[in-house]
PDB file of C-alpha atoms and ligand atoms in Angstrom:
ATOM      1  CA  MET A   1     -21.243   0.841   6.576  1.00 85.00           C
ATOM      2  CA  ALA A   2     -18.392   1.540   4.182  1.00 94.00           C
ATOM      3  CA  LYS A   3     -15.943   4.155   5.434  1.00 96.00           C
ATOM      4  CA  TYR A   4     -14.759   6.933   3.112  1.00 98.00           C
ATOM      5  CA  LEU A   5     -11.912   9.191   4.222  1.00 98.00           C
ATOM      6  CA  VAL A   6      -9.791  11.815   2.453  1.00 98.00           C
ATOM      7  CA  LEU A   7      -6.146  12.629   3.144  1.00 98.00           C
ATOM      8  CA  PHE A   8      -5.833  16.229   2.073  1.00 98.00           C
ATOM      9  CA  GLY A   9      -2.976  18.734   2.016  1.00 98.00           C
ATOM     10  CA  PRO A  10      -0.212  20.347  -0.040  1.00 98.00           C
ATOM     11  CA  PRO A  11       2.456  18.381  -1.932  1.00 97.00           C
ATOM     12  CA  GLY A  12       5.167  17.068   0.371  1.00 96.00           C
ATOM     13  CA  VAL A  13       3.165  17.370   3.589  1.00 97.00           C
ATOM     14  CA  GLY A  14       3.237  13.600   4.226  1.00 95.00           C
ATOM     15  CA  LYS A  15      -0.085  12.294   2.904  1.00 96.00           C
ATOM     16  CA  GLY A  16       1.520   9.223   1.326  1.00 92.00           C
ATOM     17  CA  THR A  17       3.579   8.474   4.433  1.00 92.00           C
ATOM     18  CA  GLN A  18       0.517   8.660   6.663  1.00 96.00           C
ATOM     19  CA  ALA A  19      -1.569   6.578   4.238  1.00 95.00           C
ATOM     20  CA  GLU A  20       1.090   3.834   4.403  1.00 90.00           C
ATOM     21  CA  ARG A  21       0.906   3.880   8.196  1.00 92.00           C
ATOM     22  CA  VAL A  22      -2.866   3.677   8.659  1.00 95.00           C
ATOM     23  CA  LYS A  23      -4.267   1.927   5.575  1.00 91.00           C
ATOM     24  CA  ASP A  24      -3.776  -1.636   6.835  1.00 88.00           C
ATOM     25  CA  GLU A  25      -5.419  -1.085  10.198  1.00 92.00           C
ATOM     26  CA  LEU A  26      -8.375   0.626   8.534  1.00 94.00           C
ATOM     27  CA  GLN A  27      -8.909  -2.350   6.198  1.00 94.00           C
ATOM     28  CA  ILE A  28     -10.167  -0.136   3.414  1.00 96.00           C
ATOM     29  CA  ALA A  29      -8.762   0.438  -0.082  1.00 96.00           C
ATOM     30  CA  HIS A  30      -6.149   3.165  -0.636  1.00 96.00           C
ATOM     31  CA  ILE A  31      -6.672   5.267  -3.763  1.00 97.00           C
ATOM     32  CA  ALA A  32      -3.837   7.707  -4.474  1.00 97.00           C
ATOM     33  CA  THR A  33      -4.479   9.380  -7.825  1.00 98.00           C
ATOM     34  CA  GLY A  34      -0.792  10.348  -8.229  1.00 97.00           C
ATOM     35  CA  ASP A  35       0.177   6.665  -7.797  1.00 95.00           C
ATOM     36  CA  LEU A  36      -2.491   5.625 -10.315  1.00 97.00           C
ATOM     37  CA  PHE A  37      -1.127   8.089 -12.888  1.00 98.00           C
ATOM     38  CA  ARG A  38       2.471   6.934 -12.266  1.00 95.00           C
ATOM     39  CA  ASP A  39       1.361   3.318 -12.600  1.00 95.00           C
ATOM     40  CA  ASN A  40      -0.274   4.110 -15.950  1.00 97.00           C
ATOM     41  CA  LEU A  41       2.887   5.879 -17.042  1.00 95.00           C
ATOM     42  CA  LYS A  42       4.994   2.835 -16.135  1.00 93.00           C
ATOM     43  CA  ARG A  43       2.652   0.574 -18.102  1.00 95.00           C
ATOM     44  CA  GLU A  44       2.773   3.061 -21.009  1.00 96.00           C
ATOM     45  CA  THR A  45      -0.997   3.371 -21.299  1.00 97.00           C
ATOM     46  CA  GLU A  46      -2.667   6.196 -23.195  1.00 97.00           C
ATOM     47  CA  LEU A  47      -3.852   7.652 -19.878  1.00 97.00           C
ATOM     48  CA  GLY A  48      -0.273   7.553 -18.591  1.00 97.00           C
ATOM     49  CA  GLN A  49       1.013   9.464 -21.634  1.00 97.00           C
ATOM     50  CA  LEU A  50      -1.700  12.072 -21.262  1.00 97.00           C
ATOM     51  CA  ALA A  51      -1.122  12.476 -17.518  1.00 98.00           C
ATOM     52  CA  LYS A  52       2.639  12.816 -17.997  1.00 97.00           C
ATOM     53  CA  SER A  53       2.252  16.015 -20.014  1.00 96.00           C
ATOM     54  CA  TYR A  54       0.563  17.639 -16.998  1.00 98.00           C
ATOM     55  CA  MET A  55       2.581  15.984 -14.224  1.00 97.00           C
ATOM     56  CA  ASP A  56       5.910  17.051 -15.752  1.00 96.00           C
ATOM     57  CA  ARG A  57       4.771  20.679 -15.556  1.00 96.00           C
ATOM     58  CA  GLY A  58       3.371  20.366 -12.044  1.00 97.00           C
ATOM     59  CA  ALA A  59      -0.126  21.056 -13.408  1.00 98.00           C
ATOM     60  CA  LEU A  60      -3.276  19.151 -12.534  1.00 98.00           C
ATOM     61  CA  VAL A  61      -4.535  16.493 -14.924  1.00 98.00           C
ATOM     62  CA  PRO A  62      -7.953  17.676 -16.264  1.00 98.00           C
ATOM     63  CA  ASP A  63     -10.891  16.924 -13.973  1.00 98.00           C
ATOM     64  CA  GLU A  64     -12.812  14.717 -16.410  1.00 98.00           C
ATOM     65  CA  VAL A  65      -9.772  12.454 -16.891  1.00 98.00           C
ATOM     66  CA  THR A  66      -9.050  12.206 -13.153  1.00 98.00           C
ATOM     67  CA  ILE A  67     -12.691  11.682 -12.190  1.00 98.00           C
ATOM     68  CA  GLY A  68     -13.092   9.001 -14.895  1.00 98.00           C
ATOM     69  CA  MET A  69     -10.064   7.146 -13.548  1.00 98.00           C
ATOM     70  CA  VAL A  70     -11.398   7.265  -9.964  1.00 98.00           C
ATOM     71  CA  ARG A  71     -14.863   6.163 -11.113  1.00 98.00           C
ATOM     72  CA  ALA A  72     -13.315   3.088 -12.791  1.00 98.00           C
ATOM     73  CA  ARG A  73     -11.139   2.341  -9.743  1.00 98.00           C
ATOM     74  CA  LEU A  74     -14.203   2.479  -7.466  1.00 98.00           C
ATOM     75  CA  GLU A  75     -15.722  -0.360  -9.472  1.00 97.00           C
ATOM     76  CA  GLU A  76     -13.055  -2.743  -8.175  1.00 98.00           C
ATOM     77  CA  ALA A  77     -14.133  -5.155  -5.435  1.00 97.00           C
ATOM     78  CA  ASP A  78     -11.590  -4.054  -2.804  1.00 97.00           C
ATOM     79  CA  THR A  79     -13.418  -0.725  -2.380  1.00 97.00           C
ATOM     80  CA  GLN A  80     -16.516  -2.364  -0.852  1.00 96.00           C
ATOM     81  CA  ASN A  81     -15.547  -1.655   2.781  1.00 95.00           C
ATOM     82  CA  GLY A  82     -14.516   1.887   2.035  1.00 97.00           C
ATOM     83  CA  VAL A  83     -11.657   3.975   0.665  1.00 98.00           C
ATOM     84  CA  LEU A  84      -8.864   6.188   1.932  1.00 98.00           C
ATOM     85  CA  PHE A  85      -8.504   8.790  -0.834  1.00 98.00           C
ATOM     86  CA  ASP A  86      -5.055  10.381  -1.064  1.00 97.00           C
ATOM     87  CA  GLY A  87      -4.374  13.355  -3.320  1.00 97.00           C
ATOM     88  CA  PHE A  88      -7.993  13.329  -4.494  1.00 98.00           C
ATOM     89  CA  PRO A  89     -10.111  15.455  -4.655  1.00 98.00           C
ATOM     90  CA  ARG A  90      -7.903  18.398  -5.637  1.00 98.00           C
ATOM     91  CA  THR A  91     -10.514  20.745  -7.142  1.00 98.00           C
ATOM     92  CA  VAL A  92     -14.057  21.717  -6.204  1.00 97.00           C
ATOM     93  CA  ALA A  93     -15.325  19.909  -9.339  1.00 98.00           C
ATOM     94  CA  GLN A  94     -13.568  16.716  -8.200  1.00 98.00           C
ATOM     95  CA  ALA A  95     -15.044  17.054  -4.702  1.00 98.00           C
ATOM     96  CA  GLU A  96     -18.541  17.460  -6.123  1.00 97.00           C
ATOM     97  CA  ALA A  97     -18.035  14.473  -8.428  1.00 98.00           C
ATOM     98  CA  LEU A  98     -16.790  12.377  -5.514  1.00 98.00           C
ATOM     99  CA  ASP A  99     -19.815  13.277  -3.385  1.00 97.00           C
ATOM    100  CA  GLN A 100     -22.000  12.185  -6.316  1.00 98.00           C
ATOM    101  CA  LEU A 101     -20.092   8.914  -6.892  1.00 98.00           C
ATOM    102  CA  LEU A 102     -20.285   8.018  -3.199  1.00 98.00           C
ATOM    103  CA  SER A 103     -23.941   8.929  -2.841  1.00 97.00           C
ATOM    104  CA  GLU A 104     -24.678   6.537  -5.732  1.00 96.00           C
ATOM    105  CA  ARG A 105     -23.130   3.845  -3.490  1.00 95.00           C
ATOM    106  CA  GLY A 106     -25.110   5.005  -0.452  1.00 96.00           C
ATOM    107  CA  GLY A 107     -22.021   6.520   1.186  1.00 97.00           C
ATOM    108  CA  ARG A 108     -20.397   9.843   1.966  1.00 96.00           C
ATOM    109  CA  ILE A 109     -17.026  11.241   3.004  1.00 97.00           C
ATOM    110  CA  GLU A 110     -16.857  10.887   6.757  1.00 97.00           C
ATOM    111  CA  LYS A 111     -13.733  12.954   7.445  1.00 98.00           C
ATOM    112  CA  VAL A 112     -11.229  15.033   5.529  1.00 98.00           C
ATOM    113  CA  LEU A 113      -7.857  14.817   7.253  1.00 98.00           C
ATOM    114  CA  PHE A 114      -6.199  18.099   6.347  1.00 98.00           C
ATOM    115  CA  ILE A 115      -2.463  17.925   7.049  1.00 98.00           C
ATOM    116  CA  HIS A 116      -0.784  21.317   6.774  1.00 98.00           C
ATOM    117  CA  ALA A 117       2.730  22.782   6.934  1.00 98.00           C
ATOM    118  CA  PRO A 118       4.412  26.012   5.740  1.00 97.00           C
ATOM    119  CA  ASP A 119       5.832  26.181   2.186  1.00 96.00           C
ATOM    120  CA  SER A 120       9.443  26.215   3.471  1.00 95.00           C
ATOM    121  CA  VAL A 121       8.883  22.812   5.115  1.00 96.00           C
ATOM    122  CA  LEU A 122       7.187  21.419   1.986  1.00 96.00           C
ATOM    123  CA  LEU A 123      10.067  22.501  -0.281  1.00 95.00           C
ATOM    124  CA  ASP A 124      12.602  20.993   2.095  1.00 94.00           C
ATOM    125  CA  ARG A 125      10.729  17.690   2.205  1.00 94.00           C
ATOM    126  CA  LEU A 126      10.137  17.477  -1.553  1.00 95.00           C
ATOM    127  CA  GLY A 127      13.828  18.146  -2.182  1.00 95.00           C
ATOM    128  CA  ASN A 128      14.846  15.249   0.083  1.00 95.00           C
ATOM    129  CA  ARG A 129      12.158  12.831  -1.059  1.00 95.00           C
ATOM    130  CA  TRP A 130      13.055   9.480  -2.608  1.00 96.00           C
ATOM    131  CA  THR A 131      10.314   7.174  -3.873  1.00 95.00           C
ATOM    132  CA  CYS A 132      10.312   3.426  -4.557  1.00 94.00           C
ATOM    133  CA  LYS A 133       9.995   2.660  -8.264  1.00 92.00           C
ATOM    134  CA  LYS A 134       8.270  -0.614  -7.521  1.00 92.00           C
ATOM    135  CA  CYS A 135       5.832  -0.059  -4.621  1.00 90.00           C
ATOM    136  CA  GLY A 136       5.713   3.749  -4.339  1.00 89.00           C
ATOM    137  CA  ALA A 137       6.851   3.873  -0.675  1.00 90.00           C
ATOM    138  CA  VAL A 138       8.306   7.280   0.219  1.00 92.00           C
ATOM    139  CA  TYR A 139      11.490   8.118   2.124  1.00 94.00           C
ATOM    140  CA  ASN A 140      13.109  11.316   3.316  1.00 94.00           C
ATOM    141  CA  LEU A 141      16.877  11.541   3.487  1.00 93.00           C
ATOM    142  CA  ASN A 142      16.654  13.494   6.778  1.00 91.00           C
ATOM    143  CA  SER A 143      13.603  12.290   8.659  1.00 88.00           C
ATOM    144  CA  LYS A 144      12.955   8.817   7.251  1.00 91.00           C
ATOM    145  CA  PRO A 145      16.031   7.433   5.453  1.00 95.00           C
ATOM    146  CA  PRO A 146      15.944   3.899   4.016  1.00 97.00           C
ATOM    147  CA  GLN A 147      18.022   1.287   5.869  1.00 98.00           C
ATOM    148  CA  VAL A 148      20.164   0.727   2.762  1.00 98.00           C
ATOM    149  CA  THR A 149      20.903   3.729   0.523  1.00 96.00           C
ATOM    150  CA  GLY A 150      18.845   3.599  -2.667  1.00 97.00           C
ATOM    151  CA  VAL A 151      16.886   0.479  -1.672  1.00 98.00           C
ATOM    152  CA  CYS A 152      13.262   0.263  -0.484  1.00 97.00           C
ATOM    153  CA  ASP A 153      12.850  -1.182   3.049  1.00 96.00           C
ATOM    154  CA  VAL A 154       9.411  -2.540   2.139  1.00 94.00           C
ATOM    155  CA  CYS A 155       9.976  -4.392  -1.157  1.00 97.00           C
ATOM    156  CA  GLY A 156      13.690  -4.062  -2.021  1.00 98.00           C
ATOM    157  CA  GLY A 157      12.822  -1.942  -5.085  1.00 97.00           C
ATOM    158  CA  GLU A 158      15.048   0.818  -6.423  1.00 97.00           C
ATOM    159  CA  LEU A 159      14.560   4.332  -5.002  1.00 98.00           C
ATOM    160  CA  TYR A 160      14.453   7.350  -7.330  1.00 96.00           C
ATOM    161  CA  GLN A 161      13.713  11.063  -7.195  1.00 96.00           C
ATOM    162  CA  ARG A 162      10.417  11.787  -8.941  1.00 94.00           C
ATOM    163  CA  PRO A 163      11.004  13.999 -12.003  1.00 93.00           C
ATOM    164  CA  ASP A 164       8.368  16.423 -10.649  1.00 95.00           C
ATOM    165  CA  ASP A 165      10.332  16.777  -7.399  1.00 93.00           C
ATOM    166  CA  ASN A 166      12.821  19.190  -9.051  1.00 93.00           C
ATOM    167  CA  LEU A 167      12.853  22.717  -7.607  1.00 93.00           C
ATOM    168  CA  GLU A 168      10.996  24.457 -10.434  1.00 95.00           C
ATOM    169  CA  THR A 169       8.164  21.907 -10.537  1.00 96.00           C
ATOM    170  CA  GLN A 170       7.967  21.783  -6.727  1.00 96.00           C
ATOM    171  CA  ARG A 171       7.307  25.526  -6.667  1.00 95.00           C
ATOM    172  CA  LYS A 172       4.738  25.205  -9.415  1.00 97.00           C
ATOM    173  CA  ARG A 173       2.915  22.380  -7.599  1.00 97.00           C
ATOM    174  CA  ILE A 174       2.723  24.443  -4.417  1.00 97.00           C
ATOM    175  CA  GLU A 175       1.312  27.371  -6.456  1.00 97.00           C
ATOM    176  CA  VAL A 176      -1.233  25.104  -8.128  1.00 98.00           C
ATOM    177  CA  TYR A 177      -2.209  23.763  -4.713  1.00 98.00           C
ATOM    178  CA  ALA A 178      -2.789  27.293  -3.389  1.00 98.00           C
ATOM    179  CA  ALA A 179      -4.836  28.361  -6.421  1.00 98.00           C
ATOM    180  CA  GLN A 180      -6.878  25.252  -7.243  1.00 98.00           C
ATOM    181  CA  THR A 181      -6.862  22.930  -4.233  1.00 98.00           C
ATOM    182  CA  ALA A 182      -6.767  25.144  -1.119  1.00 98.00           C
ATOM    183  CA  PRO A 183     -10.293  26.514  -1.833  1.00 97.00           C
ATOM    184  CA  LEU A 184     -11.507  23.028  -0.863  1.00 98.00           C
ATOM    185  CA  ILE A 185     -10.510  23.699   2.762  1.00 98.00           C
ATOM    186  CA  GLU A 186     -13.442  26.050   3.133  1.00 97.00           C
ATOM    187  CA  TYR A 187     -15.689  23.745   1.107  1.00 96.00           C
ATOM    188  CA  PHE A 188     -15.120  20.837   3.510  1.00 97.00           C
ATOM    189  CA  ASP A 189     -15.022  23.016   6.617  1.00 97.00           C
ATOM    190  CA  ARG A 190     -18.471  24.400   5.834  1.00 96.00           C
ATOM    191  CA  GLN A 191     -19.750  20.835   5.718  1.00 94.00           C
ATOM    192  CA  GLY A 192     -18.190  20.126   9.137  1.00 96.00           C
ATOM    193  CA  ARG A 193     -16.013  17.343   7.755  1.00 96.00           C
ATOM    194  CA  LEU A 194     -12.548  18.906   8.144  1.00 98.00           C
ATOM    195  CA  ALA A 195      -9.984  17.836  10.754  1.00 98.00           C
ATOM    196  CA  ARG A 196      -6.856  20.019  10.832  1.00 98.00           C
ATOM    197  CA  ILE A 197      -3.602  18.243  11.603  1.00 98.00           C
ATOM    198  CA  ASP A 198      -0.205  19.878  12.117  1.00 98.00           C
ATOM    199  CA  GLY A 199       2.109  18.226   9.585  1.00 98.00           C
ATOM    200  CA  GLN A 200       5.261  19.725  11.103  1.00 96.00           C
ATOM    201  CA  GLN A 201       5.146  17.306  14.014  1.00 96.00           C
ATOM    202  CA  PRO A 202       7.166  14.064  14.035  1.00 94.00           C
ATOM    203  CA  ILE A 203       5.699  11.340  11.783  1.00 93.00           C
ATOM    204  CA  GLU A 204       4.405   9.286  14.767  1.00 96.00           C
ATOM    205  CA  LYS A 205       2.608  12.280  16.263  1.00 98.00           C
ATOM    206  CA  VAL A 206       0.932  13.094  12.943  1.00 98.00           C
ATOM    207  CA  THR A 207      -0.244   9.468  12.744  1.00 98.00           C
ATOM    208  CA  ALA A 208      -1.629   9.702  16.294  1.00 98.00           C
ATOM    209  CA  ASP A 209      -3.582  12.834  15.297  1.00 98.00           C
ATOM    210  CA  VAL A 210      -4.834  11.133  12.116  1.00 98.00           C
ATOM    211  CA  ARG A 211      -6.049   8.134  14.167  1.00 97.00           C
ATOM    212  CA  ALA A 212      -7.712  10.416  16.727  1.00 97.00           C
ATOM    213  CA  ALA A 213      -9.499  12.345  13.970  1.00 97.00           C
ATOM    214  CA  ILE A 214     -10.745   9.137  12.350  1.00 95.00           C
ATOM    215  CA  GLY A 215     -12.048   8.022  15.755  1.00 88.00           C
TER     216      GLY A 215
HETATM  217  P1  AMP B   1       0.999  13.373  -6.282  1.00 86.47           P
HETATM  218  O1  AMP B   1       1.617  12.019  -6.377  1.00 86.47           O
HETATM  219  O2  AMP B   1      -0.256  13.364  -5.470  1.00 86.47           O
HETATM  220  O3  AMP B   1       1.978  14.411  -5.836  1.00 86.47           O
HETATM  221  O4  AMP B   1       0.541  13.763  -7.756  1.00 86.47           O
HETATM  222  C1  AMP B   1       1.489  13.910  -8.810  1.00 86.47           C
HETATM  223  C2  AMP B   1       0.857  14.608  -9.994  1.00 86.47           C
HETATM  224  O5  AMP B   1      -0.208  13.798 -10.497  1.00 86.47           O
HETATM  225  C3  AMP B   1       0.228  15.956  -9.705  1.00 86.47           C
HETATM  226  O6  AMP B   1       1.166  17.016  -9.723  1.00 86.47           O
HETATM  227  C4  AMP B   1      -0.782  16.058 -10.841  1.00 86.47           C
HETATM  228  O7  AMP B   1      -0.140  16.362 -12.078  1.00 86.47           O
HETATM  229  C5  AMP B   1      -1.286  14.624 -10.940  1.00 86.47           C
HETATM  230  N1  AMP B   1      -2.430  14.409 -10.034  1.00 86.47           N
HETATM  231  C6  AMP B   1      -2.485  13.591  -8.947  1.00 86.47           C
HETATM  232  N2  AMP B   1      -3.693  13.633  -8.363  1.00 86.47           N
HETATM  233  C7  AMP B   1      -4.442  14.492  -9.096  1.00 86.47           C
HETATM  234  C8  AMP B   1      -5.775  14.978  -9.002  1.00 86.47           C
HETATM  235  N3  AMP B   1      -6.603  14.594  -8.014  1.00 86.47           N
HETATM  236  N4  AMP B   1      -6.188  15.858  -9.948  1.00 86.47           N
HETATM  237  C9  AMP B   1      -5.391  16.250 -10.948  1.00 86.47           C
HETATM  238  N5  AMP B   1      -4.116  15.863 -11.093  1.00 86.47           N
HETATM  239  C10 AMP B   1      -3.632  14.985 -10.179  1.00 86.47           C
END
């Protein structure tokens, strides 16, 4: 049976870091909608241009655009054994669409791994976050610095600060999370699919909790 999991939580809580740490052992595809939008932007596609206008403001890309992109991505062969969704769904409409897409494939979301931390911690992490231009790996100048300043440990790519990691956009993204995404906590909890994980713990401990929740 294909395995479908969701990494859920506010911006900066460590979803991408945890996805990097568990995706290989799970042997399922990793679909991070933020990475897909950034990849489109890099390749200068129409979708990338459209997404940029929302991303730059810290707003969500409209549901129909995001859902369409995920639907197309799910048609790729590497998703057959399952998917670790990261940063998707972010609205109730996206969650409903995902349930529908998966049920068409005879599957369902098994677990939603909800990593949480207070806003002060999120702002601190976003402010110290550096991302690899080439492979998207994430670093933190305090808790997870790269071995060589400005260079990705994984692929040797150049590290940069995402334009939406500036203070004003960080605040906006946290607000958008609270207003549009946090309502999903109750949505998933009601369905008995939510596992709460304390994102303030050291990276290794969070990974241990993620693994335990996946079972
Ligand atoms: P992330 O890399 O997850 O922090 O996402 C960066 C930006 O991409 C967000 O601030 C949104 O503008 C956009 N984005 C990523 N995932 C979604 C989604 N599921 N729904 C709408 N917009 C998204």
